[in-house]
JSON list of C-alpha atoms in Angstrom, two decimals:
[
{"chain": "A", "resi": 12, "resn": "MET", "atom": "CA", "xyz": [-28.14, 16.95, 39.21]},
{"chain": "A", "resi": 13, "resn": "LYS", "atom": "CA", "xyz": [-25.06, 19.12, 38.63]},
{"chain": "A", "resi": 14, "resn": "CYS", "atom": "CA", "xyz": [-22.90, 16.79, 40.69]},
{"chain": "A", "resi": 15, "resn": "VAL", "atom": "CA", "xyz": [-24.06, 13.67, 38.87]},
{"chain": "A", "resi": 16, "resn": "ARG", "atom": "CA", "xyz": [-23.61, 15.34, 35.44]},
{"chain": "A", "resi": 17, "resn": "GLY", "atom": "CA", "xyz": [-20.13, 16.47, 36.46]},
{"chain": "A", "resi": 18, "resn": "MET", "atom": "CA", "xyz": [-19.17, 12.99, 37.69]},
{"chain": "A", "resi": 19, "resn": "LEU", "atom": "CA", "xyz": [-20.45, 11.42, 34.46]},
{"chain": "A", "resi": 20, "resn": "THR", "atom": "CA", "xyz": [-18.43, 13.88, 32.35]},
{"chain": "A", "resi": 21, "resn": "THR", "atom": "CA", "xyz": [-15.27, 13.21, 34.42]},
{"chain": "A", "resi": 22, "resn": "CYS", "atom": "CA", "xyz": [-15.78, 9.41, 34.13]},
{"chain": "A", "resi": 23, "resn": "ALA", "atom": "CA", "xyz": [-16.34, 9.70, 30.42]},
{"chain": "A", "resi": 24, "resn": "CYS", "atom": "CA", "xyz": [-13.13, 11.72, 29.99]},
{"chain": "A", "resi": 25, "resn": "VAL", "atom": "CA", "xyz": [-11.10, 9.25, 32.09]},
{"chain": "A", "resi": 26, "resn": "ALA", "atom": "CA", "xyz": [-12.57, 6.30, 30.20]},
{"chain": "A", "resi": 27, "resn": "MET", "atom": "CA", "xyz": [-11.68, 7.93, 26.79]},
{"chain": "A", "resi": 28, "resn": "ALA", "atom": "CA", "xyz": [-8.16, 8.66, 27.99]},
{"chain": "A", "resi": 29, "resn": "ILE", "atom": "CA", "xyz": [-7.65, 5.06, 29.11]},
{"chain": "A", "resi": 30, "resn": "ALA", "atom": "CA", "xyz": [-9.07, 3.74, 25.84]},
{"chain": "A", "resi": 31, "resn": "CYS", "atom": "CA", "xyz": [-6.63, 5.91, 23.85]},
{"chain": "A", "resi": 32, "resn": "VAL", "atom": "CA", "xyz": [-3.66, 4.72, 25.85]},
{"chain": "A", "resi": 33, "resn": "VAL", "atom": "CA", "xyz": [-4.73, 1.03, 25.57]},
{"chain": "A", "resi": 34, "resn": "ARG", "atom": "CA", "xyz": [-5.30, 1.40, 21.85]},
{"chain": "A", "resi": 35, "resn": "ALA", "atom": "CA", "xyz": [-1.83, 2.91, 21.17]},
{"chain": "A", "resi": 36, "resn": "GLU", "atom": "CA", "xyz": [-0.17, 0.05, 23.11]},
{"chain": "A", "resi": 37, "resn": "ASP", "atom": "CA", "xyz": [-2.38, -2.55, 21.39]},
{"chain": "A", "resi": 38, "resn": "ALA", "atom": "CA", "xyz": [-0.77, -2.24, 17.98]},
{"chain": "A", "resi": 39, "resn": "LYS", "atom": "CA", "xyz": [-0.87, -5.82, 16.75]},
{"chain": "A", "resi": 40, "resn": "PRO", "atom": "CA", "xyz": [2.25, -7.22, 15.20]},
{"chain": "A", "resi": 41, "resn": "TYR", "atom": "CA", "xyz": [2.11, -7.99, 11.47]},
{"chain": "A", "resi": 42, "resn": "LYS", "atom": "CA", "xyz": [1.46, -11.66, 10.77]},
{"chain": "A", "resi": 43, "resn": "PRO", "atom": "CA", "xyz": [1.57, -12.63, 7.08]},
{"chain": "A", "resi": 44, "resn": "ALA", "atom": "CA", "xyz": [-1.82, -13.56, 5.62]},
{"chain": "A", "resi": 45, "resn": "GLY", "atom": "CA", "xyz": [-2.00, -16.71, 3.50]},
{"chain": "A", "resi": 46, "resn": "ASN", "atom": "CA", "xyz": [-4.81, -15.55, 1.30]},
{"chain": "A", "resi": 47, "resn": "ALA", "atom": "CA", "xyz": [-7.31, -12.73, 0.62]},
{"chain": "A", "resi": 48, "resn": "ASP", "atom": "CA", "xyz": [-9.81, -13.90, 3.29]},
{"chain": "A", "resi": 49, "resn": "GLU", "atom": "CA", "xyz": [-7.09, -13.90, 5.98]},
{"chain": "A", "resi": 50, "resn": "ALA", "atom": "CA", "xyz": [-5.97, -10.43, 4.81]},
{"chain": "A", "resi": 51, "resn": "ILE", "atom": "CA", "xyz": [-9.50, -9.07, 5.02]},
{"chain": "A", "resi": 52, "resn": "ALA", "atom": "CA", "xyz": [-9.91, -10.55, 8.54]},
{"chain": "A", "resi": 53, "resn": "ALA", "atom": "CA", "xyz": [-6.60, -8.93, 9.59]},
{"chain": "A", "resi": 54, "resn": "ILE", "atom": "CA", "xyz": [-7.63, -5.57, 8.09]},
{"chain": "A", "resi": 55, "resn": "GLU", "atom": "CA", "xyz": [-10.92, -5.68, 10.00]},
{"chain": "A", "resi": 56, "resn": "ALA", "atom": "CA", "xyz": [-9.21, -6.71, 13.21]},
{"chain": "A", "resi": 57, "resn": "LEU", "atom": "CA", "xyz": [-7.11, -3.53, 12.89]},
{"chain": "A", "resi": 58, "resn": "GLY", "atom": "CA", "xyz": [-10.29, -1.41, 12.56]},
{"chain": "A", "resi": 59, "resn": "GLY", "atom": "CA", "xyz": [-10.17, -1.26, 8.77]},
{"chain": "A", "resi": 60, "resn": "ALA", "atom": "CA", "xyz": [-12.83, -2.16, 6.21]},
{"chain": "A", "resi": 61, "resn": "VAL", "atom": "CA", "xyz": [-12.82, -3.74, 2.79]},
{"chain": "A", "resi": 62, "resn": "ARG", "atom": "CA", "xyz": [-15.77, -2.93, 0.51]},
{"chain": "A", "resi": 63, "resn": "LEU", "atom": "CA", "xyz": [-16.81, -3.46, -3.10]},
{"chain": "A", "resi": 64, "resn": "VAL", "atom": "CA", "xyz": [-16.86, -0.13, -4.90]},
{"chain": "A", "resi": 65, "resn": "SER", "atom": "CA", "xyz": [-19.80, -1.24, -7.04]},
{"chain": "A", "resi": 66, "resn": "ARG", "atom": "CA", "xyz": [-22.11, -4.28, -7.30]},
{"chain": "A", "resi": 67, "resn": "LYS", "atom": "CA", "xyz": [-21.24, -4.56, -10.98]},
{"chain": "A", "resi": 68, "resn": "HIS", "atom": "CA", "xyz": [-17.47, -4.75, -10.58]},
{"chain": "A", "resi": 69, "resn": "ASP", "atom": "CA", "xyz": [-15.00, -6.52, -8.34]},
{"chain": "A", "resi": 70, "resn": "ALA", "atom": "CA", "xyz": [-13.04, -3.29, -7.57]},
{"chain": "A", "resi": 71, "resn": "LEU", "atom": "CA", "xyz": [-12.26, -2.85, -3.85]},
{"chain": "A", "resi": 72, "resn": "GLU", "atom": "CA", "xyz": [-11.92, 0.03, -1.44]},
{"chain": "A", "resi": 73, "resn": "VAL", "atom": "CA", "xyz": [-9.76, -0.54, 1.60]},
{"chain": "A", "resi": 74, "resn": "ASP", "atom": "CA", "xyz": [-10.46, 2.00, 4.35]},
{"chain": "A", "resi": 75, "resn": "PHE", "atom": "CA", "xyz": [-8.23, 2.34, 7.41]},
{"chain": "A", "resi": 76, "resn": "ARG", "atom": "CA", "xyz": [-9.32, 5.88, 8.50]},
{"chain": "A", "resi": 77, "resn": "PHE", "atom": "CA", "xyz": [-10.82, 4.54, 11.74]},
{"chain": "A", "resi": 78, "resn": "ALA", "atom": "CA", "xyz": [-7.95, 2.23, 12.56]},
{"chain": "A", "resi": 79, "resn": "GLY", "atom": "CA", "xyz": [-6.12, 4.85, 14.62]},
{"chain": "A", "resi": 80, "resn": "ASP", "atom": "CA", "xyz": [-2.79, 4.03, 16.18]},
{"chain": "A", "resi": 81, "resn": "ALA", "atom": "CA", "xyz": [-3.37, 0.27, 15.78]},
{"chain": "A", "resi": 82, "resn": "LEU", "atom": "CA", "xyz": [-2.21, 0.57, 12.14]},
{"chain": "A", "resi": 83, "resn": "THR", "atom": "CA", "xyz": [1.47, 0.44, 11.28]},
{"chain": "A", "resi": 84, "resn": "ASP", "atom": "CA", "xyz": [3.36, 0.78, 7.99]},
{"chain": "A", "resi": 85, "resn": "THR", "atom": "CA", "xyz": [3.97, -3.00, 7.98]},
{"chain": "A", "resi": 86, "resn": "HIS", "atom": "CA", "xyz": [0.25, -3.76, 8.18]},
{"chain": "A", "resi": 87, "resn": "LEU", "atom": "CA", "xyz": [-0.23, -2.25, 4.70]},
{"chain": "A", "resi": 88, "resn": "GLN", "atom": "CA", "xyz": [1.14, -5.51, 3.38]},
{"chain": "A", "resi": 89, "resn": "TYR", "atom": "CA", "xyz": [-2.29, -7.04, 4.01]},
{"chain": "A", "resi": 90, "resn": "VAL", "atom": "CA", "xyz": [-3.67, -4.94, 1.18]},
{"chain": "A", "resi": 91, "resn": "LEU", "atom": "CA", "xyz": [-1.19, -6.63, -1.23]},
{"chain": "A", "resi": 92, "resn": "GLN", "atom": "CA", "xyz": [-3.11, -9.92, -0.78]},
{"chain": "A", "resi": 93, "resn": "LEU", "atom": "CA", "xyz": [-6.25, -8.34, -2.34]},
{"chain": "A", "resi": 94, "resn": "LYS", "atom": "CA", "xyz": [-6.96, -8.12, -6.05]},
{"chain": "A", "resi": 95, "resn": "ASN", "atom": "CA", "xyz": [-8.23, -4.99, -7.79]},
{"chain": "A", "resi": 96, "resn": "VAL", "atom": "CA", "xyz": [-7.85, -2.47, -4.94]},
{"chain": "A", "resi": 97, "resn": "VAL", "atom": "CA", "xyz": [-8.76, 0.88, -6.54]},
{"chain": "A", "resi": 98, "resn": "THR", "atom": "CA", "xyz": [-9.19, 3.03, -3.44]},
{"chain": "A", "resi": 99, "resn": "LEU", "atom": "CA", "xyz": [-7.01, 3.17, -0.30]},
{"chain": "A", "resi": 100, "resn": "ASN", "atom": "CA", "xyz": [-7.98, 5.47, 2.52]},
{"chain": "A", "resi": 101, "resn": "LEU", "atom": "CA", "xyz": [-5.27, 6.12, 5.14]},
{"chain": "A", "resi": 102, "resn": "LYS", "atom": "CA", "xyz": [-6.68, 9.36, 6.45]},
{"chain": "A", "resi": 103, "resn": "LYS", "atom": "CA", "xyz": [-5.64, 10.28, 9.99]},
{"chain": "A", "resi": 104, "resn": "THR", "atom": "CA", "xyz": [-3.48, 7.16, 10.47]},
{"chain": "A", "resi": 105, "resn": "PRO", "atom": "CA", "xyz": [0.14, 7.08, 11.72]},
{"chain": "A", "resi": 106, "resn": "ILE", "atom": "CA", "xyz": [1.36, 5.83, 8.33]},
{"chain": "A", "resi": 107, "resn": "THR", "atom": "CA", "xyz": [4.83, 7.18, 7.27]},
{"chain": "A", "resi": 108, "resn": "ASP", "atom": "CA", "xyz": [7.05, 7.19, 4.22]},
{"chain": "A", "resi": 109, "resn": "ALA", "atom": "CA", "xyz": [7.95, 3.58, 4.91]},
{"chain": "A", "resi": 110, "resn": "GLY", "atom": "CA", "xyz": [4.35, 2.51, 4.31]},
{"chain": "A", "resi": 111, "resn": "MET", "atom": "CA", "xyz": [4.45, 4.05, 0.84]},
{"chain": "A", "resi": 112, "resn": "GLN", "atom": "CA", "xyz": [6.80, 1.25, -0.22]},
{"chain": "A", "resi": 113, "resn": "HIS", "atom": "CA", "xyz": [3.91, -1.22, 0.23]},
{"chain": "A", "resi": 114, "resn": "VAL", "atom": "CA", "xyz": [1.32, 1.16, -1.35]},
{"chain": "A", "resi": 115, "resn": "ALA", "atom": "CA", "xyz": [3.59, 1.49, -4.40]},
{"chain": "A", "resi": 116, "resn": "LYS", "atom": "CA", "xyz": [2.93, -2.20, -5.16]},
{"chain": "A", "resi": 117, "resn": "ILE", "atom": "CA", "xyz": [-0.83, -1.77, -5.59]},
{"chain": "A", "resi": 118, "resn": "ALA", "atom": "CA", "xyz": [-0.79, -1.42, -9.40]},
{"chain": "A", "resi": 119, "resn": "THR", "atom": "CA", "xyz": [-4.59, -1.11, -9.65]},
{"chain": "A", "resi": 120, "resn": "LEU", "atom": "CA", "xyz": [-4.78, 1.88, -7.29]},
{"chain": "A", "resi": 121, "resn": "LYS", "atom": "CA", "xyz": [-6.73, 4.89, -8.62]},
{"chain": "A", "resi": 122, "resn": "ARG", "atom": "CA", "xyz": [-7.55, 6.89, -5.45]},
{"chain": "A", "resi": 123, "resn": "LEU", "atom": "CA", "xyz": [-5.22, 7.43, -2.49]},
{"chain": "A", "resi": 124, "resn": "HIS", "atom": "CA", "xyz": [-6.12, 9.32, 0.63]},
{"chain": "A", "resi": 125, "resn": "LEU", "atom": "CA", "xyz": [-3.13, 10.43, 2.71]},
{"chain": "A", "resi": 126, "resn": "GLU", "atom": "CA", "xyz": [-4.81, 13.26, 4.56]},
{"chain": "A", "resi": 127, "resn": "GLN", "atom": "CA", "xyz": [-3.19, 14.07, 7.92]},
{"chain": "A", "resi": 128, "resn": "THR", "atom": "CA", "xyz": [-0.67, 11.22, 7.76]},
{"chain": "A", "resi": 129, "resn": "ARG", "atom": "CA", "xyz": [3.05, 11.44, 8.45]},
{"chain": "A", "resi": 130, "resn": "VAL", "atom": "CA", "xyz": [3.94, 11.02, 4.76]},
{"chain": "A", "resi": 131, "resn": "THR", "atom": "CA", "xyz": [6.54, 13.47, 3.40]},
{"chain": "A", "resi": 132, "resn": "ASP", "atom": "CA", "xyz": [8.18, 14.20, 0.03]},
{"chain": "A", "resi": 133, "resn": "ALA", "atom": "CA", "xyz": [10.33, 11.07, 0.52]},
{"chain": "A", "resi": 134, "resn": "GLY", "atom": "CA", "xyz": [7.27, 8.86, 0.69]},
{"chain": "A", "resi": 135, "resn": "LEU", "atom": "CA", "xyz": [5.81, 10.35, -2.50]},
{"chain": "A", "resi": 136, "resn": "LYS", "atom": "CA", "xyz": [8.84, 9.13, -4.44]},
{"chain": "A", "resi": 137, "resn": "HIS", "atom": "CA", "xyz": [7.61, 5.58, -3.96]},
{"chain": "A", "resi": 138, "resn": "LEU", "atom": "CA", "xyz": [4.27, 6.34, -5.65]},
{"chain": "A", "resi": 139, "resn": "VAL", "atom": "CA", "xyz": [5.53, 7.50, -9.08]},
{"chain": "A", "resi": 140, "resn": "GLY", "atom": "CA", "xyz": [5.08, 3.97, -10.56]},
{"chain": "A", "resi": 141, "resn": "LEU", "atom": "CA", "xyz": [1.35, 4.00, -9.88]},
{"chain": "A", "resi": 142, "resn": "LYS", "atom": "CA", "xyz": [0.27, 4.41, -13.51]},
{"chain": "A", "resi": 143, "resn": "GLN", "atom": "CA", "xyz": [-3.51, 4.34, -12.83]},
{"chain": "A", "resi": 144, "resn": "LEU", "atom": "CA", "xyz": [-3.55, 6.79, -9.86]},
{"chain": "A", "resi": 145, "resn": "THR", "atom": "CA", "xyz": [-5.98, 9.61, -10.70]},
{"chain": "A", "resi": 146, "resn": "TYR", "atom": "CA", "xyz": [-6.64, 11.11, -7.24]},
{"chain": "A", "resi": 147, "resn": "LEU", "atom": "CA", "xyz": [-4.16, 11.94, -4.47]},
{"chain": "A", "resi": 148, "resn": "ASN", "atom": "CA", "xyz": [-5.23, 13.77, -1.32]},
{"chain": "A", "resi": 149, "resn": "LEU", "atom": "CA", "xyz": [-2.35, 15.16, 0.76]},
{"chain": "A", "resi": 150, "resn": "PHE", "atom": "CA", "xyz": [-4.39, 17.50, 3.00]},
{"chain": "A", "resi": 151, "resn": "GLY", "atom": "CA", "xyz": [-2.36, 18.21, 6.15]},
{"chain": "A", "resi": 152, "resn": "ALA", "atom": "CA", "xyz": [0.58, 15.96, 5.18]},
{"chain": "A", "resi": 153, "resn": "ALA", "atom": "CA", "xyz": [4.19, 17.27, 5.50]},
{"chain": "A", "resi": 154, "resn": "VAL", "atom": "CA", "xyz": [4.79, 17.64, 1.75]},
{"chain": "A", "resi": 155, "resn": "THR", "atom": "CA", "xyz": [6.45, 20.51, -0.01]},
{"chain": "A", "resi": 156, "resn": "ASP", "atom": "CA", "xyz": [6.89, 21.83, -3.54]},
{"chain": "A", "resi": 157, "resn": "ALA", "atom": "CA", "xyz": [9.54, 19.11, -4.04]},
{"chain": "A", "resi": 158, "resn": "GLY", "atom": "CA", "xyz": [6.94, 16.39, -3.33]},
{"chain": "A", "resi": 159, "resn": "LEU", "atom": "CA", "xyz": [4.48, 17.93, -5.68]},
{"chain": "A", "resi": 160, "resn": "GLU", "atom": "CA", "xyz": [7.20, 17.99, -8.36]},
{"chain": "A", "resi": 161, "resn": "THR", "atom": "CA", "xyz": [7.82, 14.27, -7.74]},
{"chain": "A", "resi": 162, "resn": "VAL", "atom": "CA", "xyz": [4.21, 13.28, -8.59]},
{"chain": "A", "resi": 163, "resn": "ARG", "atom": "CA", "xyz": [3.89, 15.79, -11.46]},
{"chain": "A", "resi": 164, "resn": "ASP", "atom": "CA", "xyz": [4.64, 13.31, -14.27]},
{"chain": "A", "resi": 165, "resn": "MET", "atom": "CA", "xyz": [2.28, 10.57, -13.11]},
{"chain": "A", "resi": 166, "resn": "PRO", "atom": "CA", "xyz": [0.36, 9.78, -16.29]},
{"chain": "A", "resi": 167, "resn": "ALA", "atom": "CA", "xyz": [-3.20, 9.42, -14.97]},
{"chain": "A", "resi": 168, "resn": "LEU", "atom": "CA", "xyz": [-3.03, 11.88, -12.02]},
{"chain": "A", "resi": 169, "resn": "LYS", "atom": "CA", "xyz": [-5.83, 14.47, -12.40]},
{"chain": "A", "resi": 170, "resn": "HIS", "atom": "CA", "xyz": [-6.66, 15.57, -8.85]},
{"chain": "A", "resi": 171, "resn": "VAL", "atom": "CA", "xyz": [-4.14, 16.51, -6.19]},
{"chain": "A", "resi": 172, "resn": "TYR", "atom": "CA", "xyz": [-5.18, 18.16, -2.97]},
{"chain": "A", "resi": 173, "resn": "VAL", "atom": "CA", "xyz": [-2.50, 20.04, -1.06]},
{"chain": "A", "resi": 174, "resn": "TRP", "atom": "CA", "xyz": [-4.40, 22.30, 1.33]},
{"chain": "A", "resi": 175, "resn": "HIS", "atom": "CA", "xyz": [-2.69, 22.68, 4.76]},
{"chain": "A", "resi": 176, "resn": "THR", "atom": "CA", "xyz": [0.64, 21.37, 3.42]},
{"chain": "A", "resi": 177, "resn": "LYS", "atom": "CA", "xyz": [3.95, 23.16, 2.92]},
{"chain": "A", "resi": 178, "resn": "VAL", "atom": "CA", "xyz": [3.32, 23.49, -0.82]},
{"chain": "A", "resi": 179, "resn": "THR", "atom": "CA", "xyz": [3.56, 27.12, -1.88]},
{"chain": "A", "resi": 180, "resn": "PRO", "atom": "CA", "xyz": [1.54, 29.02, -4.53]},
{"chain": "A", "resi": 181, "resn": "ASP", "atom": "CA", "xyz": [4.62, 29.03, -6.73]},
{"chain": "A", "resi": 182, "resn": "GLY", "atom": "CA", "xyz": [4.90, 25.25, -6.39]},
{"chain": "A", "resi": 183, "resn": "ILE", "atom": "CA", "xyz": [1.23, 24.86, -7.45]},
{"chain": "A", "resi": 184, "resn": "ALA", "atom": "CA", "xyz": [1.75, 27.17, -10.42]},
{"chain": "A", "resi": 185, "resn": "ARG", "atom": "CA", "xyz": [4.80, 25.14, -11.57]},
{"chain": "A", "resi": 186, "resn": "PHE", "atom": "CA", "xyz": [2.87, 21.91, -11.16]},
{"chain": "A", "resi": 187, "resn": "LYS", "atom": "CA", "xyz": [-0.04, 23.15, -13.29]},
{"chain": "A", "resi": 188, "resn": "GLN", "atom": "CA", "xyz": [2.33, 24.42, -15.95]},
{"chain": "A", "resi": 189, "resn": "ALA", "atom": "CA", "xyz": [4.41, 21.24, -16.22]},
{"chain": "A", "resi": 190, "resn": "ALA", "atom": "CA", "xyz": [1.79, 18.54, -15.55]},
{"chain": "A", "resi": 191, "resn": "PRO", "atom": "CA", "xyz": [0.99, 16.62, -18.78]},
{"chain": "A", "resi": 192, "resn": "HIS", "atom": "CA", "xyz": [-2.72, 16.39, -18.07]}
]
């Protein structure tokens, strides 16, 4: 029994390692979508999901947190084909500052999850035009006090999470003092 269990464990580990390598190499090239249906299909093919936030409204949530390495900054252009996206979840994706150029064009965005991404202070500069953004989660991202200062004047921003970042207690104190809300 021990031998079989050990072999199964070894086989499972090898299979997972192969799957991770294949997935990283399988990043699909960006191919422009002609309409919202094609964009949704492309998002789902990448491992993302598009959901209605509520049955009563047409607001959408786009969730890429399980897309893994298949998602690239360029793929975020698919989201631009959708109307009324209010939540975008990029948690634990390889998204970088370059992707924030696309995110910045989602004028209806209210909630943005950037936890454990490769976004830095430079990427946050692209987001300052998001007038409806109320929630920004930067947990584990490579942002500093300078990045926090960049988003400070966003008019609707009420909740910013900076745990496990390079933001200092002094930076948080300055943010709280200067933030208009």
